């Protein structure tokens, strides 16, 4: 049984006059320390009262993306096998038939050729059931004047959303926020972007960061602010000047 050791600690401080908000203040004032305390104690079965929670490795850039098997609008897939030697764009939607989500999937459908040029496979996710997804695809095709040619995951039990941290309890206990993950052929997460449910994604920026990620994966360079494909890049400091000139 988990023991709320930290809560008891803060309760003791409150007995001696410390404010009840100390736990929250502690996490906000010393987030790295709060993170470490949470990480160490949570592995030992303790429950902590403050709101700094360690991310699972699979949710962070540079770590292997959690694999899963899922039912989609194009059949059952094994995520890692589905990616193959391609790059992948995995992005979540709060709910089917919502206006913002519909425009996002319509925009993605119009950019299918652009993603294909960059060897990127697209995979959407919603926690609604498959039958509802299929109706939504028809609605997107009709209202956005496109043909959706990529799968949409039916994550009814929210297992994938939970594994990727797509549900933010302070935003909603049940619906996903607009999370977006770029995953490389090595199955590692290269980029994460999170938008609130009220704000649609900028897909020009998504394409731009994919181009940057693919370029910097093959060459020892970095891309400056507002960089676009074809513009000058920065040689990373670890590369000698002589080698850069060559």
PDB file of C-alpha atoms in Angstrom:
ATOM      1  CA  UNK A   1       0.000   0.000   0.000  1.00  0.00           C
ATOM      2  CA  UNK A   2       1.372   3.410  -0.979  1.00  0.00           C
ATOM      3  CA  UNK A   3       2.344   5.672   1.893  1.00  0.00           C
ATOM      4  CA  UNK A   4       1.872   9.415   1.445  1.00  0.00           C
ATOM      5  CA  UNK A   5       5.155  10.239   3.160  1.00  0.00           C
ATOM      6  CA  UNK A   6       5.505  13.648   1.574  1.00  0.00           C
ATOM      7  CA  UNK A   7       1.981  14.627   2.562  1.00  0.00           C
ATOM      8  CA  UNK A   8       2.768  13.699   6.153  1.00  0.00           C
ATOM      9  CA  UNK A   9       5.969  15.748   5.947  1.00  0.00           C
ATOM     10  CA  UNK A  10       4.128  18.827   4.719  1.00  0.00           C
ATOM     11  CA  UNK A  11       1.340  18.266   7.262  1.00  0.00           C
ATOM     12  CA  UNK A  12       3.989  18.362   9.962  1.00  0.00           C
ATOM     13  CA  UNK A  13       5.277  21.648   8.603  1.00  0.00           C
ATOM     14  CA  UNK A  14       1.737  23.009   8.548  1.00  0.00           C
ATOM     15  CA  UNK A  15       1.386  22.084  12.239  1.00  0.00           C
ATOM     16  CA  UNK A  16       4.298  24.402  12.924  1.00  0.00           C
ATOM     17  CA  UNK A  17       2.748  27.227  10.931  1.00  0.00           C
ATOM     18  CA  UNK A  18       3.867  26.553   7.363  1.00  0.00           C
ATOM     19  CA  UNK A  19       1.234  27.413   4.726  1.00  0.00           C
ATOM     20  CA  UNK A  20      -0.853  24.613   3.253  1.00  0.00           C
ATOM     21  CA  UNK A  21       0.285  25.686  -0.198  1.00  0.00           C
ATOM     22  CA  UNK A  22       3.889  24.761   0.624  1.00  0.00           C
ATOM     23  CA  UNK A  23       3.775  21.618  -1.497  1.00  0.00           C
ATOM     24  CA  UNK A  24       2.642  23.554  -4.533  1.00  0.00           C
ATOM     25  CA  UNK A  25       5.105  26.382  -3.845  1.00  0.00           C
ATOM     26  CA  UNK A  26       7.925  23.886  -3.413  1.00  0.00           C
ATOM     27  CA  UNK A  27       7.293  22.313  -6.811  1.00  0.00           C
ATOM     28  CA  UNK A  28       7.014  25.698  -8.510  1.00  0.00           C
ATOM     29  CA  UNK A  29      10.028  27.241  -6.813  1.00  0.00           C
ATOM     30  CA  UNK A  30      12.347  24.238  -7.011  1.00  0.00           C
ATOM     31  CA  UNK A  31      11.063  22.198  -9.982  1.00  0.00           C
ATOM     32  CA  UNK A  32      14.299  20.210 -10.557  1.00  0.00           C
ATOM     33  CA  UNK A  33      14.461  19.220  -6.885  1.00  0.00           C
ATOM     34  CA  UNK A  34      10.746  18.440  -6.777  1.00  0.00           C
ATOM     35  CA  UNK A  35      11.154  16.338  -9.906  1.00  0.00           C
ATOM     36  CA  UNK A  36      14.005  14.364  -8.319  1.00  0.00           C
ATOM     37  CA  UNK A  37      12.101  13.841  -5.072  1.00  0.00           C
ATOM     38  CA  UNK A  38       9.049  12.680  -6.992  1.00  0.00           C
ATOM     39  CA  UNK A  39      11.144  10.377  -9.197  1.00  0.00           C
ATOM     40  CA  UNK A  40      12.946   8.712  -6.302  1.00  0.00           C
ATOM     41  CA  UNK A  41      10.023   8.321  -3.917  1.00  0.00           C
ATOM     42  CA  UNK A  42       7.438   7.324  -6.522  1.00  0.00           C
ATOM     43  CA  UNK A  43       9.593   4.354  -7.491  1.00  0.00           C
ATOM     44  CA  UNK A  44       9.349   3.267  -3.864  1.00  0.00           C
ATOM     45  CA  UNK A  45       5.562   3.443  -3.709  1.00  0.00           C
ATOM     46  CA  UNK A  46       5.206   6.890  -2.150  1.00  0.00           C
ATOM     47  CA  UNK A  47       2.517   9.343  -3.241  1.00  0.00           C
ATOM     48  CA  UNK A  48       3.547  12.989  -3.494  1.00  0.00           C
ATOM     49  CA  UNK A  49       1.207  15.968  -3.116  1.00  0.00           C
ATOM     50  CA  UNK A  50       2.896  18.402  -5.469  1.00  0.00           C
ATOM     51  CA  UNK A  51       2.301  18.592  -9.206  1.00  0.00           C
ATOM     52  CA  UNK A  52       5.699  17.813 -10.737  1.00  0.00           C
ATOM     53  CA  UNK A  53       5.532  14.370 -12.299  1.00  0.00           C
ATOM     54  CA  UNK A  54       8.433  12.583 -14.021  1.00  0.00           C
ATOM     55  CA  UNK A  55       7.799  11.789 -17.650  1.00  0.00           C
ATOM     56  CA  UNK A  56       8.058   8.217 -18.760  1.00  0.00           C
ATOM     57  CA  UNK A  57      11.119   7.650 -20.916  1.00  0.00           C
ATOM     58  CA  UNK A  58       8.977   6.919 -23.960  1.00  0.00           C
ATOM     59  CA  UNK A  59       7.477  10.414 -23.852  1.00  0.00           C
ATOM     60  CA  UNK A  60      10.768  12.288 -24.131  1.00  0.00           C
ATOM     61  CA  UNK A  61      12.815  13.294 -27.143  1.00  0.00           C
ATOM     62  CA  UNK A  62      15.632  10.857 -27.849  1.00  0.00           C
ATOM     63  CA  UNK A  63      13.881   7.842 -26.312  1.00  0.00           C
ATOM     64  CA  UNK A  64      12.290   4.969 -28.177  1.00  0.00           C
ATOM     65  CA  UNK A  65       8.628   5.688 -28.926  1.00  0.00           C
ATOM     66  CA  UNK A  66       6.345   3.244 -27.089  1.00  0.00           C
ATOM     67  CA  UNK A  67       5.210   0.520 -29.451  1.00  0.00           C
ATOM     68  CA  UNK A  68       1.582  -0.548 -29.651  1.00  0.00           C
ATOM     69  CA  UNK A  69      -0.928  -2.534 -31.663  1.00  0.00           C
ATOM     70  CA  UNK A  70      -4.064  -0.612 -32.529  1.00  0.00           C
ATOM     71  CA  UNK A  71      -7.249  -0.747 -34.567  1.00  0.00           C
ATOM     72  CA  UNK A  72      -7.378   2.029 -37.143  1.00  0.00           C
ATOM     73  CA  UNK A  73      -9.553   3.142 -40.028  1.00  0.00           C
ATOM     74  CA  UNK A  74      -7.173   1.196 -42.298  1.00  0.00           C
ATOM     75  CA  UNK A  75      -6.980  -1.991 -40.242  1.00  0.00           C
ATOM     76  CA  UNK A  76      -4.891  -3.210 -37.306  1.00  0.00           C
ATOM     77  CA  UNK A  77      -1.295  -1.989 -37.162  1.00  0.00           C
ATOM     78  CA  UNK A  78       1.829  -2.674 -35.135  1.00  0.00           C
ATOM     79  CA  UNK A  79       3.244   0.827 -34.786  1.00  0.00           C
ATOM     80  CA  UNK A  80       6.957   0.069 -35.138  1.00  0.00           C
ATOM     81  CA  UNK A  81       6.386  -2.332 -38.021  1.00  0.00           C
ATOM     82  CA  UNK A  82       4.096   0.205 -39.668  1.00  0.00           C
ATOM     83  CA  UNK A  83       6.818   2.875 -39.499  1.00  0.00           C
ATOM     84  CA  UNK A  84       9.374   0.591 -41.140  1.00  0.00           C
ATOM     85  CA  UNK A  85      12.242   2.659 -42.577  1.00  0.00           C
ATOM     86  CA  UNK A  86      10.151   5.830 -42.759  1.00  0.00           C
ATOM     87  CA  UNK A  87       9.660   8.786 -40.477  1.00  0.00           C
ATOM     88  CA  UNK A  88       6.321   9.040 -38.689  1.00  0.00           C
ATOM     89  CA  UNK A  89       3.997  11.814 -37.593  1.00  0.00           C
ATOM     90  CA  UNK A  90       1.711  10.753 -34.729  1.00  0.00           C
ATOM     91  CA  UNK A  91      -0.816  13.362 -33.629  1.00  0.00           C
ATOM     92  CA  UNK A  92      -3.839  13.287 -31.336  1.00  0.00           C
ATOM     93  CA  UNK A  93      -7.246  14.941 -31.490  1.00  0.00           C
ATOM     94  CA  UNK A  94      -9.616  15.706 -28.583  1.00  0.00           C
ATOM     95  CA  UNK A  95     -12.700  14.214 -30.273  1.00  0.00           C
ATOM     96  CA  UNK A  96     -14.240  13.264 -33.618  1.00  0.00           C
ATOM     97  CA  UNK A  97     -16.375  15.721 -35.586  1.00  0.00           C
ATOM     98  CA  UNK A  98     -15.078  18.742 -33.670  1.00  0.00           C
ATOM     99  CA  UNK A  99     -14.533  21.756 -35.969  1.00  0.00           C
ATOM    100  CA  UNK A 100     -10.836  22.346 -35.270  1.00  0.00           C
ATOM    101  CA  UNK A 101      -9.934  18.665 -35.555  1.00  0.00           C
ATOM    102  CA  UNK A 102     -11.822  18.408 -38.825  1.00  0.00           C
ATOM    103  CA  UNK A 103      -9.842  21.291 -40.335  1.00  0.00           C
ATOM    104  CA  UNK A 104      -6.575  19.773 -39.101  1.00  0.00           C
ATOM    105  CA  UNK A 105      -7.220  16.402 -40.694  1.00  0.00           C
ATOM    106  CA  UNK A 106      -8.409  18.119 -43.850  1.00  0.00           C
ATOM    107  CA  UNK A 107      -5.211  20.137 -43.983  1.00  0.00           C
ATOM    108  CA  UNK A 108      -3.133  17.009 -43.371  1.00  0.00           C
ATOM    109  CA  UNK A 109      -4.949  15.234 -46.200  1.00  0.00           C
ATOM    110  CA  UNK A 110      -4.123  18.104 -48.558  1.00  0.00           C
ATOM    111  CA  UNK A 111      -0.458  17.786 -47.547  1.00  0.00           C
ATOM    112  CA  UNK A 112      -0.241  14.006 -48.022  1.00  0.00           C
ATOM    113  CA  UNK A 113       2.028  14.373 -51.070  1.00  0.00           C
ATOM    114  CA  UNK A 114       4.316  16.741 -49.132  1.00  0.00           C
ATOM    115  CA  UNK A 115       4.672  14.256 -46.293  1.00  0.00           C
ATOM    116  CA  UNK A 116       5.296  11.443 -48.796  1.00  0.00           C
ATOM    117  CA  UNK A 117       8.099  13.489 -50.441  1.00  0.00           C
ATOM    118  CA  UNK A 118       9.782  13.621 -47.056  1.00  0.00           C
ATOM    119  CA  UNK A 119       9.264   9.886 -46.411  1.00  0.00           C
ATOM    120  CA  UNK A 120       6.876  10.631 -43.536  1.00  0.00           C
ATOM    121  CA  UNK A 121       3.909   8.408 -42.671  1.00  0.00           C
ATOM    122  CA  UNK A 122       0.984  10.105 -40.939  1.00  0.00           C
ATOM    123  CA  UNK A 123      -1.035   8.543 -38.130  1.00  0.00           C
ATOM    124  CA  UNK A 124      -3.851  10.323 -36.268  1.00  0.00           C
ATOM    125  CA  UNK A 125      -5.414   9.336 -32.944  1.00  0.00           C
ATOM    126  CA  UNK A 126      -8.670   9.948 -31.107  1.00  0.00           C
ATOM    127  CA  UNK A 127     -10.204   8.137 -28.153  1.00  0.00           C
ATOM    128  CA  UNK A 128     -13.521   7.744 -29.980  1.00  0.00           C
ATOM    129  CA  UNK A 129     -14.565   4.312 -31.356  1.00  0.00           C
ATOM    130  CA  UNK A 130     -13.690   3.036 -34.825  1.00  0.00           C
ATOM    131  CA  UNK A 131     -17.247   3.256 -36.140  1.00  0.00           C
ATOM    132  CA  UNK A 132     -17.335   6.949 -35.291  1.00  0.00           C
ATOM    133  CA  UNK A 133     -13.947   7.444 -36.957  1.00  0.00           C
ATOM    134  CA  UNK A 134     -15.242   5.980 -40.205  1.00  0.00           C
ATOM    135  CA  UNK A 135     -18.171   8.386 -40.215  1.00  0.00           C
ATOM    136  CA  UNK A 136     -15.809  11.242 -39.409  1.00  0.00           C
ATOM    137  CA  UNK A 137     -13.545  10.396 -42.347  1.00  0.00           C
ATOM    138  CA  UNK A 138     -16.541  10.648 -44.673  1.00  0.00           C
ATOM    139  CA  UNK A 139     -17.440  14.000 -43.110  1.00  0.00           C
ATOM    140  CA  UNK A 140     -13.866  15.303 -43.529  1.00  0.00           C
ATOM    141  CA  UNK A 141     -13.752  14.220 -47.150  1.00  0.00           C
ATOM    142  CA  UNK A 142     -17.063  15.939 -47.856  1.00  0.00           C
ATOM    143  CA  UNK A 143     -16.602  19.184 -45.934  1.00  0.00           C
ATOM    144  CA  UNK A 144     -12.879  19.716 -46.572  1.00  0.00           C
ATOM    145  CA  UNK A 145     -12.952  18.475 -50.190  1.00  0.00           C
ATOM    146  CA  UNK A 146     -10.123  15.993 -49.658  1.00  0.00           C
ATOM    147  CA  UNK A 147      -9.527  12.252 -49.487  1.00  0.00           C
ATOM    148  CA  UNK A 148      -8.105  11.142 -46.156  1.00  0.00           C
ATOM    149  CA  UNK A 149      -5.456   8.569 -47.050  1.00  0.00           C
ATOM    150  CA  UNK A 150      -3.906   7.911 -43.655  1.00  0.00           C
ATOM    151  CA  UNK A 151      -5.110   5.824 -40.685  1.00  0.00           C
ATOM    152  CA  UNK A 152      -6.821   7.156 -37.565  1.00  0.00           C
ATOM    153  CA  UNK A 153      -6.350   5.149 -34.362  1.00  0.00           C
ATOM    154  CA  UNK A 154      -9.383   4.237 -32.262  1.00  0.00           C
ATOM    155  CA  UNK A 155      -7.858   4.480 -28.783  1.00  0.00           C
ATOM    156  CA  UNK A 156     -11.037   3.772 -26.807  1.00  0.00           C
ATOM    157  CA  UNK A 157      -9.249   2.508 -23.697  1.00  0.00           C
ATOM    158  CA  UNK A 158      -6.858   5.483 -23.846  1.00  0.00           C
ATOM    159  CA  UNK A 159      -3.844   3.182 -23.438  1.00  0.00           C
ATOM    160  CA  UNK A 160      -1.879   4.823 -26.245  1.00  0.00           C
ATOM    161  CA  UNK A 161      -2.861   8.316 -25.132  1.00  0.00           C
ATOM    162  CA  UNK A 162      -1.670   7.487 -21.613  1.00  0.00           C
ATOM    163  CA  UNK A 163       1.592   5.951 -22.845  1.00  0.00           C
ATOM    164  CA  UNK A 164       2.397   9.124 -24.791  1.00  0.00           C
ATOM    165  CA  UNK A 165       1.131  11.583 -22.168  1.00  0.00           C
ATOM    166  CA  UNK A 166      -1.554  12.941 -24.489  1.00  0.00           C
ATOM    167  CA  UNK A 167      -4.102  13.403 -21.701  1.00  0.00           C
ATOM    168  CA  UNK A 168      -3.455  16.356 -19.407  1.00  0.00           C
ATOM    169  CA  UNK A 169      -5.697  16.002 -16.322  1.00  0.00           C
ATOM    170  CA  UNK A 170      -5.848  19.738 -15.671  1.00  0.00           C
ATOM    171  CA  UNK A 171      -7.143  20.267 -19.218  1.00  0.00           C
ATOM    172  CA  UNK A 172      -9.421  17.211 -19.384  1.00  0.00           C
ATOM    173  CA  UNK A 173      -9.587  13.843 -17.655  1.00  0.00           C
ATOM    174  CA  UNK A 174     -10.917  12.103 -20.746  1.00  0.00           C
ATOM    175  CA  UNK A 175      -9.919  13.906 -23.940  1.00  0.00           C
ATOM    176  CA  UNK A 176      -6.452  14.268 -25.412  1.00  0.00           C
ATOM    177  CA  UNK A 177      -4.778  17.606 -25.977  1.00  0.00           C
ATOM    178  CA  UNK A 178      -3.312  18.297 -29.428  1.00  0.00           C
ATOM    179  CA  UNK A 179      -0.076  16.362 -29.030  1.00  0.00           C
ATOM    180  CA  UNK A 180       2.226  15.832 -31.991  1.00  0.00           C
ATOM    181  CA  UNK A 181       5.237  13.520 -32.188  1.00  0.00           C
ATOM    182  CA  UNK A 182       7.823  13.185 -34.940  1.00  0.00           C
ATOM    183  CA  UNK A 183       9.474   9.758 -34.821  1.00  0.00           C
ATOM    184  CA  UNK A 184      12.517   8.714 -36.829  1.00  0.00           C
ATOM    185  CA  UNK A 185      13.250   5.465 -38.670  1.00  0.00           C
ATOM    186  CA  UNK A 186      15.200   4.419 -35.565  1.00  0.00           C
ATOM    187  CA  UNK A 187      11.848   4.589 -33.701  1.00  0.00           C
ATOM    188  CA  UNK A 188      13.124   7.375 -31.446  1.00  0.00           C
ATOM    189  CA  UNK A 189      11.039  10.448 -30.652  1.00  0.00           C
ATOM    190  CA  UNK A 190      12.675  13.428 -32.374  1.00  0.00           C
ATOM    191  CA  UNK A 191      10.167  16.167 -31.572  1.00  0.00           C
ATOM    192  CA  UNK A 192       7.118  16.808 -29.398  1.00  0.00           C
ATOM    193  CA  UNK A 193       4.708  19.727 -29.761  1.00  0.00           C
ATOM    194  CA  UNK A 194       1.606  20.223 -27.620  1.00  0.00           C
ATOM    195  CA  UNK A 195      -1.225  22.596 -28.457  1.00  0.00           C
ATOM    196  CA  UNK A 196      -4.307  23.277 -26.330  1.00  0.00           C
ATOM    197  CA  UNK A 197      -7.601  21.914 -27.613  1.00  0.00           C
ATOM    198  CA  UNK A 198      -8.670  25.414 -28.649  1.00  0.00           C
ATOM    199  CA  UNK A 199      -5.743  26.006 -31.036  1.00  0.00           C
ATOM    200  CA  UNK A 200      -5.239  24.281 -34.372  1.00  0.00           C
ATOM    201  CA  UNK A 201      -1.751  23.221 -35.437  1.00  0.00           C
ATOM    202  CA  UNK A 202       0.474  25.068 -37.902  1.00  0.00           C
ATOM    203  CA  UNK A 203       1.325  22.433 -40.502  1.00  0.00           C
ATOM    204  CA  UNK A 204       3.758  24.689 -42.349  1.00  0.00           C
ATOM    205  CA  UNK A 205       5.797  24.630 -39.136  1.00  0.00           C
ATOM    206  CA  UNK A 206       5.407  20.852 -38.881  1.00  0.00           C
ATOM    207  CA  UNK A 207       6.870  20.424 -42.376  1.00  0.00           C
ATOM    208  CA  UNK A 208       9.646  22.900 -41.557  1.00  0.00           C
ATOM    209  CA  UNK A 209      10.768  21.064 -38.436  1.00  0.00           C
ATOM    210  CA  UNK A 210      10.660  17.735 -40.260  1.00  0.00           C
ATOM    211  CA  UNK A 211      13.041  19.157 -42.876  1.00  0.00           C
ATOM    212  CA  UNK A 212      15.311  20.429 -40.119  1.00  0.00           C
ATOM    213  CA  UNK A 213      15.253  17.116 -38.254  1.00  0.00           C
ATOM    214  CA  UNK A 214      16.043  15.135 -41.389  1.00  0.00           C
ATOM    215  CA  UNK A 215      18.861  17.470 -42.383  1.00  0.00           C
ATOM    216  CA  UNK A 216      20.489  17.506 -38.952  1.00  0.00           C
ATOM    217  CA  UNK A 217      20.152  13.722 -38.671  1.00  0.00           C
ATOM    218  CA  UNK A 218      22.447  13.329 -41.675  1.00  0.00           C
ATOM    219  CA  UNK A 219      24.863  16.226 -41.225  1.00  0.00           C
ATOM    220  CA  UNK A 220      26.630  17.851 -38.266  1.00  0.00           C
ATOM    221  CA  UNK A 221      24.724  21.102 -38.574  1.00  0.00           C
ATOM    222  CA  UNK A 222      22.026  23.038 -36.765  1.00  0.00           C
ATOM    223  CA  UNK A 223      19.325  25.261 -38.219  1.00  0.00           C
ATOM    224  CA  UNK A 224      18.872  28.864 -37.026  1.00  0.00           C
ATOM    225  CA  UNK A 225      15.659  30.636 -36.089  1.00  0.00           C
ATOM    226  CA  UNK A 226      13.030  30.730 -38.841  1.00  0.00           C
ATOM    227  CA  UNK A 227      15.205  28.510 -41.050  1.00  0.00           C
ATOM    228  CA  UNK A 228      13.639  27.147 -44.220  1.00  0.00           C
ATOM    229  CA  UNK A 229      14.842  24.395 -46.523  1.00  0.00           C
ATOM    230  CA  UNK A 230      17.672  25.635 -48.758  1.00  0.00           C
ATOM    231  CA  UNK A 231      18.814  28.421 -46.438  1.00  0.00           C
ATOM    232  CA  UNK A 232      22.174  28.618 -44.654  1.00  0.00           C
ATOM    233  CA  UNK A 233      22.773  26.372 -41.671  1.00  0.00           C
ATOM    234  CA  UNK A 234      25.123  26.462 -38.689  1.00  0.00           C
ATOM    235  CA  UNK A 235      28.062  24.089 -38.394  1.00  0.00           C
ATOM    236  CA  UNK A 236      28.044  22.597 -34.899  1.00  0.00           C
ATOM    237  CA  UNK A 237      31.045  23.505 -32.673  1.00  0.00           C
ATOM    238  CA  UNK A 238      32.259  19.900 -32.545  1.00  0.00           C
ATOM    239  CA  UNK A 239      33.186  20.045 -36.247  1.00  0.00           C
ATOM    240  CA  UNK A 240      36.632  21.448 -36.998  1.00  0.00           C
ATOM    241  CA  UNK A 241      36.802  24.493 -39.270  1.00  0.00           C
ATOM    242  CA  UNK A 242      38.941  22.566 -41.771  1.00  0.00           C
ATOM    243  CA  UNK A 243      36.384  19.772 -41.969  1.00  0.00           C
ATOM    244  CA  UNK A 244      33.550  22.267 -42.349  1.00  0.00           C
ATOM    245  CA  UNK A 245      35.288  23.937 -45.285  1.00  0.00           C
ATOM    246  CA  UNK A 246      35.726  20.570 -46.984  1.00  0.00           C
TER     247      UNK A 246
END
